[in-house]
Amino acid sequence: MCESMLRYAILIVVILIISLQLSVISQPDDVYRPLAAGIRIEAARRVDGGYERGYLCSLGYPAYTLYPYTYTRGYITAYHCVQNGYTTVFQPYCCDDQYRIGEATIFGTNIIDAAFIDVENDYLVTNLVYPVYYEFPNGLTATLVINDYARSENDIYEYVAKSGATTGLTFGFAYEIENGPALYCGQEGYLTDLYAEHGDSGGIVFRGSDINYYTCQDGECEITVYGIIIGICPMYLSGYGFRNWTLFTPTFVIESQLPVRTYLGG
């Protein structure tokens, strides 16, 4: 009787531990966020010895700088997240220096909406983006590892996924791929029907078919990064009508304008 009660008590403890782990993973404002749900960042600027809060966004993919810059590991996010002097980046929220991950040091433009964050406290984010975990509806998990990235429009297929800190993981399709990136709503990128909201900017867009239950359950999924979310673009597209499209900037456009390259580990 005592032995059975002991086993029952152990079972309850194990269930509680698992439940706690899953609840921590799913919290949208937690310091540590998996790629599957996006990683929250907040930009701020230094004012009178303190900080002025700026923009809520999502941390993008790992990258490194090229010559003439000193080789530096960091992350890509959207330029509009750190513009106007809001270059100090916290994870998840301003303004505790304990959670300051670094400074945005390399910038694109309003057309090429991308920036490089020089990460100071790499331990806060490294293991969350490369590698991280995805949980299937049946409870099985897979490790997501950034394996490759889009070097041209030929590397981008229509079925896409995105990871944003506000709306999490969503799937959809990219359009006008055969024409390559174009200026939509004043920015260069692709239109998609991915669901996104304010705060998803900077989040990773990747090949949707890479998360495949049959090939990576309880194993490793290698994902191909396509780019980053940069905003919502309300416009008419022939054959599809008028809608609020989600726009993303491809990695190869970012790398053509900024002295950075996608970090694949090693």
mmCIF file of N, CA, C and O in Angstrom, residues 171-228:
data_model
loop_
_atom_site.group_PDB
_atom_site.id
_atom_site.type_symbol
_atom_site.label_atom_id
_atom_site.label_comp_id
_atom_site.label_asym_id
_atom_site.label_seq_id
_atom_site.Cartn_x
_atom_site.Cartn_y
_atom_site.Cartn_z
ATOM 1 N N PHE A 171 1.529 29.605 -40.578
ATOM 2 C CA PHE A 171 1.904 29.102 -41.892
ATOM 3 C C PHE A 171 1.081 29.811 -42.971
ATOM 4 O O PHE A 171 -0.043 30.258 -42.716
ATOM 5 N N GLY A 172 1.626 29.889 -44.170
ATOM 6 C CA GLY A 172 0.905 30.525 -45.266
ATOM 7 C C GLY A 172 1.656 30.374 -46.572
ATOM 8 O O GLY A 172 2.475 29.461 -46.733
ATOM 9 N N PHE A 173 1.401 31.301 -47.504
ATOM 10 C CA PHE A 173 2.014 31.238 -48.829
ATOM 11 C C PHE A 173 2.594 32.600 -49.209
ATOM 12 O O PHE A 173 2.067 33.640 -48.831
ATOM 13 N N ALA A 174 3.685 32.543 -49.969
ATOM 14 C CA ALA A 174 4.285 33.749 -50.526
ATOM 15 C C ALA A 174 3.844 33.887 -51.983
ATOM 16 O O ALA A 174 3.635 32.878 -52.672
ATOM 17 N N TYR A 175 3.712 35.124 -52.439
ATOM 18 C CA TYR A 175 3.186 35.387 -53.775
ATOM 19 C C TYR A 175 4.163 36.233 -54.599
ATOM 20 O O TYR A 175 5.045 36.886 -54.063
ATOM 21 N N GLU A 176 3.973 36.184 -55.926
ATOM 22 C CA GLU A 176 4.814 36.940 -56.861
ATOM 23 C C GLU A 176 6.280 36.525 -56.774
ATOM 24 O O GLU A 176 7.177 37.330 -57.027
ATOM 25 N N ILE A 177 6.514 35.270 -56.418
ATOM 26 C CA ILE A 177 7.891 34.805 -56.279
ATOM 27 C C ILE A 177 8.640 34.817 -57.601
ATOM 28 O O ILE A 177 9.825 35.132 -57.677
ATOM 29 N N GLU A 178 7.924 34.500 -58.689
ATOM 30 C CA GLU A 178 8.603 34.411 -59.988
ATOM 31 C C GLU A 178 9.174 35.745 -60.438
ATOM 32 O O GLU A 178 10.079 35.802 -61.267
ATOM 33 N N ASN A 179 8.674 36.841 -59.865
ATOM 34 C CA ASN A 179 9.173 38.167 -60.234
ATOM 35 C C ASN A 179 10.287 38.650 -59.312
ATOM 36 O O ASN A 179 10.850 39.719 -59.521
ATOM 37 N N GLY A 180 10.609 37.858 -58.298
ATOM 38 C CA GLY A 180 11.632 38.276 -57.350
ATOM 39 C C GLY A 180 11.104 39.333 -56.400
ATOM 40 O O GLY A 180 9.956 39.757 -56.488
ATOM 41 N N PRO A 181 11.937 39.791 -55.469
ATOM 42 C CA PRO A 181 11.506 40.830 -54.536
ATOM 43 C C PRO A 181 11.190 42.127 -55.290
ATOM 44 O O PRO A 181 11.866 42.475 -56.255
ATOM 45 N N ALA A 182 10.173 42.817 -54.864
ATOM 46 C CA ALA A 182 9.795 44.083 -55.481
ATOM 47 C C ALA A 182 9.443 45.076 -54.390
ATOM 48 O O ALA A 182 9.360 44.726 -53.208
ATOM 49 N N LEU A 183 9.267 46.326 -54.767
ATOM 50 C CA LEU A 183 8.875 47.346 -53.806
ATOM 51 C C LEU A 183 7.372 47.267 -53.565
ATOM 52 O O LEU A 183 6.572 47.547 -54.455
ATOM 53 N N TYR A 184 7.018 46.845 -52.366
ATOM 54 C CA TYR A 184 5.621 46.809 -51.949
ATOM 55 C C TYR A 184 5.472 47.758 -50.774
ATOM 56 O O TYR A 184 6.176 47.627 -49.770
ATOM 57 N N CYS A 185 4.557 48.702 -50.901
ATOM 58 C CA CYS A 185 4.338 49.682 -49.826
ATOM 59 C C CYS A 185 5.648 50.383 -49.448
ATOM 60 O O CYS A 185 5.920 50.658 -48.275
ATOM 61 N N GLY A 186 6.495 50.634 -50.459
ATOM 62 C CA GLY A 186 7.735 51.374 -50.237
ATOM 63 C C GLY A 186 8.877 50.567 -49.683
ATOM 64 O O GLY A 186 9.937 51.118 -49.376
ATOM 65 N N GLN A 187 8.702 49.242 -49.548
ATOM 66 C CA GLN A 187 9.762 48.398 -49.030
ATOM 67 C C GLN A 187 9.986 47.212 -49.954
ATOM 68 O O GLN A 187 9.062 46.743 -50.613
ATOM 69 N N GLU A 188 11.232 46.739 -49.986
ATOM 70 C CA GLU A 188 11.560 45.630 -50.871
ATOM 71 C C GLU A 188 11.327 44.303 -50.169
ATOM 72 O O GLU A 188 11.835 44.076 -49.061
ATOM 73 N N GLY A 189 10.557 43.425 -50.804
ATOM 74 C CA GLY A 189 10.304 42.135 -50.184
ATOM 75 C C GLY A 189 9.250 41.341 -50.918
ATOM 76 O O GLY A 189 8.911 41.632 -52.067
ATOM 77 N N TYR A 190 8.718 40.315 -50.252
ATOM 78 C CA TYR A 190 7.676 39.463 -50.801
ATOM 79 C C TYR A 190 6.387 39.640 -50.011
ATOM 80 O O TYR A 190 6.401 39.847 -48.788
ATOM 81 N N LEU A 191 5.269 39.496 -50.707
ATOM 82 C CA LEU A 191 3.970 39.504 -50.053
ATOM 83 C C LEU A 191 3.604 38.074 -49.667
ATOM 84 O O LEU A 191 3.814 37.131 -50.430
ATOM 85 N N THR A 192 3.045 37.912 -48.455
ATOM 86 C CA THR A 192 2.583 36.607 -48.001
ATOM 87 C C THR A 192 1.222 36.777 -47.322
ATOM 88 O O THR A 192 0.824 37.885 -46.959
ATOM 89 N N ASP A 193 0.521 35.650 -47.153
ATOM 90 C CA ASP A 193 -0.720 35.691 -46.384
ATOM 91 C C ASP A 193 -0.509 35.147 -44.966
ATOM 92 O O ASP A 193 -1.454 34.766 -44.291
ATOM 93 N N LEU A 194 0.744 35.145 -44.518
ATOM 94 C CA LEU A 194 1.046 34.759 -43.148
ATOM 95 C C LEU A 194 0.338 35.699 -42.177
ATOM 96 O O LEU A 194 0.333 36.911 -42.371
ATOM 97 N N TYR A 195 -0.251 35.158 -41.133
ATOM 98 C CA TYR A 195 -0.897 35.986 -40.130
ATOM 99 C C TYR A 195 0.161 36.597 -39.224
ATOM 100 O O TYR A 195 1.003 35.902 -38.669
ATOM 101 N N ALA A 196 0.138 37.911 -39.091
ATOM 102 C CA ALA A 196 1.085 38.611 -38.235
ATOM 103 C C ALA A 196 0.419 39.853 -37.667
ATOM 104 O O ALA A 196 -0.550 40.372 -38.221
ATOM 105 N N GLU A 197 0.965 40.338 -36.559
ATOM 106 C CA GLU A 197 0.472 41.551 -35.921
ATOM 107 C C GLU A 197 1.648 42.388 -35.451
ATOM 108 O O GLU A 197 2.808 42.002 -35.594
ATOM 109 N N HIS A 198 1.324 43.544 -34.870
ATOM 110 C CA HIS A 198 2.340 44.434 -34.323
ATOM 111 C C HIS A 198 3.210 43.679 -33.329
ATOM 112 O O HIS A 198 2.705 42.967 -32.464
ATOM 113 N N GLY A 199 4.527 43.820 -33.474
ATOM 114 C CA GLY A 199 5.454 43.121 -32.596
ATOM 115 C C GLY A 199 6.074 41.889 -33.212
ATOM 116 O O GLY A 199 7.043 41.343 -32.678
ATOM 117 N N ASP A 200 5.523 41.440 -34.355
ATOM 118 C CA ASP A 200 6.121 40.308 -35.070
ATOM 119 C C ASP A 200 7.280 40.742 -35.957
ATOM 120 O O ASP A 200 8.032 39.899 -36.460
ATOM 121 N N SER A 201 7.433 42.048 -36.174
ATOM 122 C CA SER A 201 8.504 42.557 -37.036
ATOM 123 C C SER A 201 9.859 42.041 -36.575
ATOM 124 O O SER A 201 10.177 42.058 -35.385
ATOM 125 N N GLY A 202 10.657 41.594 -37.526
ATOM 126 C CA GLY A 202 11.967 41.037 -37.224
ATOM 127 C C GLY A 202 11.964 39.535 -37.074
ATOM 128 O O GLY A 202 13.018 38.903 -37.104
ATOM 129 N N GLY A 203 10.782 38.940 -36.898
ATOM 130 C CA GLY A 203 10.693 37.498 -36.724
ATOM 131 C C GLY A 203 11.105 36.730 -37.967
ATOM 132 O O GLY A 203 11.000 37.217 -39.091
ATOM 133 N N ILE A 204 11.572 35.509 -37.763
ATOM 134 C CA ILE A 204 12.087 34.692 -38.859
ATOM 135 C C ILE A 204 10.965 34.161 -39.744
ATOM 136 O O ILE A 204 9.942 33.675 -39.263
ATOM 137 N N VAL A 205 11.180 34.232 -41.065
ATOM 138 C CA VAL A 205 10.338 33.552 -42.056
ATOM 139 C C VAL A 205 11.169 32.401 -42.613
ATOM 140 O O VAL A 205 12.342 32.587 -42.952
ATOM 141 N N PHE A 206 10.578 31.215 -42.681
ATOM 142 C CA PHE A 206 11.338 30.067 -43.178
ATOM 143 C C PHE A 206 10.445 29.139 -43.991
ATOM 144 O O PHE A 206 9.235 29.368 -44.097
ATOM 145 N N ARG A 207 11.046 28.132 -44.586
ATOM 146 C CA ARG A 207 10.310 27.196 -45.438
ATOM 147 C C ARG A 207 9.329 26.395 -44.593
ATOM 148 O O ARG A 207 9.718 25.703 -43.654
ATOM 149 N N GLY A 208 8.049 26.493 -44.937
ATOM 150 C CA GLY A 208 7.015 25.876 -44.120
ATOM 151 C C GLY A 208 7.084 24.367 -44.068
ATOM 152 O O GLY A 208 6.767 23.757 -43.041
ATOM 153 N N SER A 209 7.505 23.737 -45.151
ATOM 154 C CA SER A 209 7.534 22.269 -45.202
ATOM 155 C C SER A 209 8.664 21.679 -44.366
ATOM 156 O O SER A 209 8.744 20.457 -44.194
ATOM 157 N N ASP A 210 9.561 22.530 -43.819
ATOM 158 C CA ASP A 210 10.668 22.003 -43.019
ATOM 159 C C ASP A 210 10.194 21.401 -41.704
ATOM 160 O O ASP A 210 10.858 20.533 -41.140
ATOM 161 N N ILE A 211 9.067 21.887 -41.188
ATOM 162 C CA ILE A 211 8.502 21.272 -39.983
ATOM 163 C C ILE A 211 7.562 20.167 -40.442
ATOM 164 O O ILE A 211 6.395 20.399 -40.726
ATOM 165 N N ASN A 212 8.102 18.976 -40.522
ATOM 166 C CA ASN A 212 7.376 17.839 -41.069
ATOM 167 C C ASN A 212 7.289 16.741 -40.019
ATOM 168 O O ASN A 212 8.298 16.177 -39.594
ATOM 169 N N TYR A 213 6.068 16.444 -39.615
ATOM 170 C CA TYR A 213 5.846 15.458 -38.552
ATOM 171 C C TYR A 213 6.499 14.112 -38.871
ATOM 172 O O TYR A 213 7.020 13.437 -37.990
ATOM 173 N N TYR A 214 6.516 13.733 -40.132
ATOM 174 C CA TYR A 214 6.991 12.401 -40.501
ATOM 175 C C TYR A 214 8.512 12.315 -40.583
ATOM 176 O O TYR A 214 9.071 11.226 -40.554
ATOM 177 N N THR A 215 9.177 13.452 -40.694
ATOM 178 C CA THR A 215 10.629 13.407 -40.861
ATOM 179 C C THR A 215 11.402 13.914 -39.655
ATOM 180 O O THR A 215 12.592 13.653 -39.541
ATOM 181 N N CYS A 216 10.742 14.629 -38.737
ATOM 182 C CA CYS A 216 11.529 15.183 -37.640
ATOM 183 C C CYS A 216 10.891 15.008 -36.269
ATOM 184 O O CYS A 216 11.288 15.682 -35.323
ATOM 185 N N GLN A 217 9.918 14.117 -36.137
ATOM 186 C CA GLN A 217 9.349 13.877 -34.823
ATOM 187 C C GLN A 217 10.399 13.245 -33.921
ATOM 188 O O GLN A 217 11.100 12.320 -34.304
ATOM 189 N N ASP A 218 10.501 13.785 -32.717
ATOM 190 C CA ASP A 218 11.494 13.331 -31.748
ATOM 191 C C ASP A 218 12.900 13.287 -32.345
ATOM 192 O O ASP A 218 13.717 12.436 -32.010
ATOM 193 N N GLY A 219 13.158 14.185 -33.278
ATOM 194 C CA GLY A 219 14.473 14.247 -33.904
ATOM 195 C C GLY A 219 14.876 15.677 -34.167
ATOM 196 O O GLY A 219 14.658 16.563 -33.350
ATOM 197 N N GLU A 220 15.471 15.907 -35.325
ATOM 198 C CA GLU A 220 15.970 17.241 -35.659
ATOM 199 C C GLU A 220 15.376 17.709 -36.981
ATOM 200 O O GLU A 220 15.382 16.994 -37.970
ATOM 201 N N CYS A 221 14.830 18.919 -36.974
ATOM 202 C CA CYS A 221 14.335 19.549 -38.203
ATOM 203 C C CYS A 221 15.327 20.628 -38.624
ATOM 204 O O CYS A 221 15.640 21.517 -37.828
ATOM 205 N N GLU A 222 15.805 20.549 -39.820
ATOM 206 C CA GLU A 222 16.695 21.584 -40.336
ATOM 207 C C GLU A 222 15.864 22.577 -41.142
ATOM 208 O O GLU A 222 15.228 22.204 -42.127
ATOM 209 N N ILE A 223 15.860 23.830 -40.711
ATOM 210 C CA ILE A 223 15.020 24.823 -41.366
ATOM 211 C C ILE A 223 15.852 25.727 -42.268
ATOM 212 O O ILE A 223 17.026 25.985 -42.011
ATOM 213 N N THR A 224 15.235 26.187 -43.326
ATOM 214 C CA THR A 224 15.850 27.119 -44.266
ATOM 215 C C THR A 224 15.243 28.498 -44.057
ATOM 216 O O THR A 224 14.039 28.685 -44.233
ATOM 217 N N VAL A 225 16.068 29.445 -43.641
ATOM 218 C CA VAL A 225 15.594 30.799 -43.360
ATOM 219 C C VAL A 225 15.401 31.567 -44.668
ATOM 220 O O VAL A 225 16.288 31.593 -45.520
ATOM 221 N N TYR A 226 14.235 32.167 -44.812
ATOM 222 C CA TYR A 226 13.945 32.971 -46.006
ATOM 223 C C TYR A 226 14.172 34.453 -45.775
ATOM 224 O O TYR A 226 14.474 35.195 -46.707
ATOM 225 N N GLY A 227 13.975 34.912 -44.544
ATOM 226 C CA GLY A 227 14.114 36.336 -44.285
ATOM 227 C C GLY A 227 13.453 36.715 -42.976
ATOM 228 O O GLY A 227 13.304 35.884 -42.089
ATOM 229 N N ILE A 228 13.053 37.995 -42.870
ATOM 230 C CA ILE A 228 12.420 38.488 -41.650
ATOM 231 C C ILE A 228 11.149 39.260 -41.982
ATOM 232 O O ILE A 228 11.044 39.915 -43.019
#
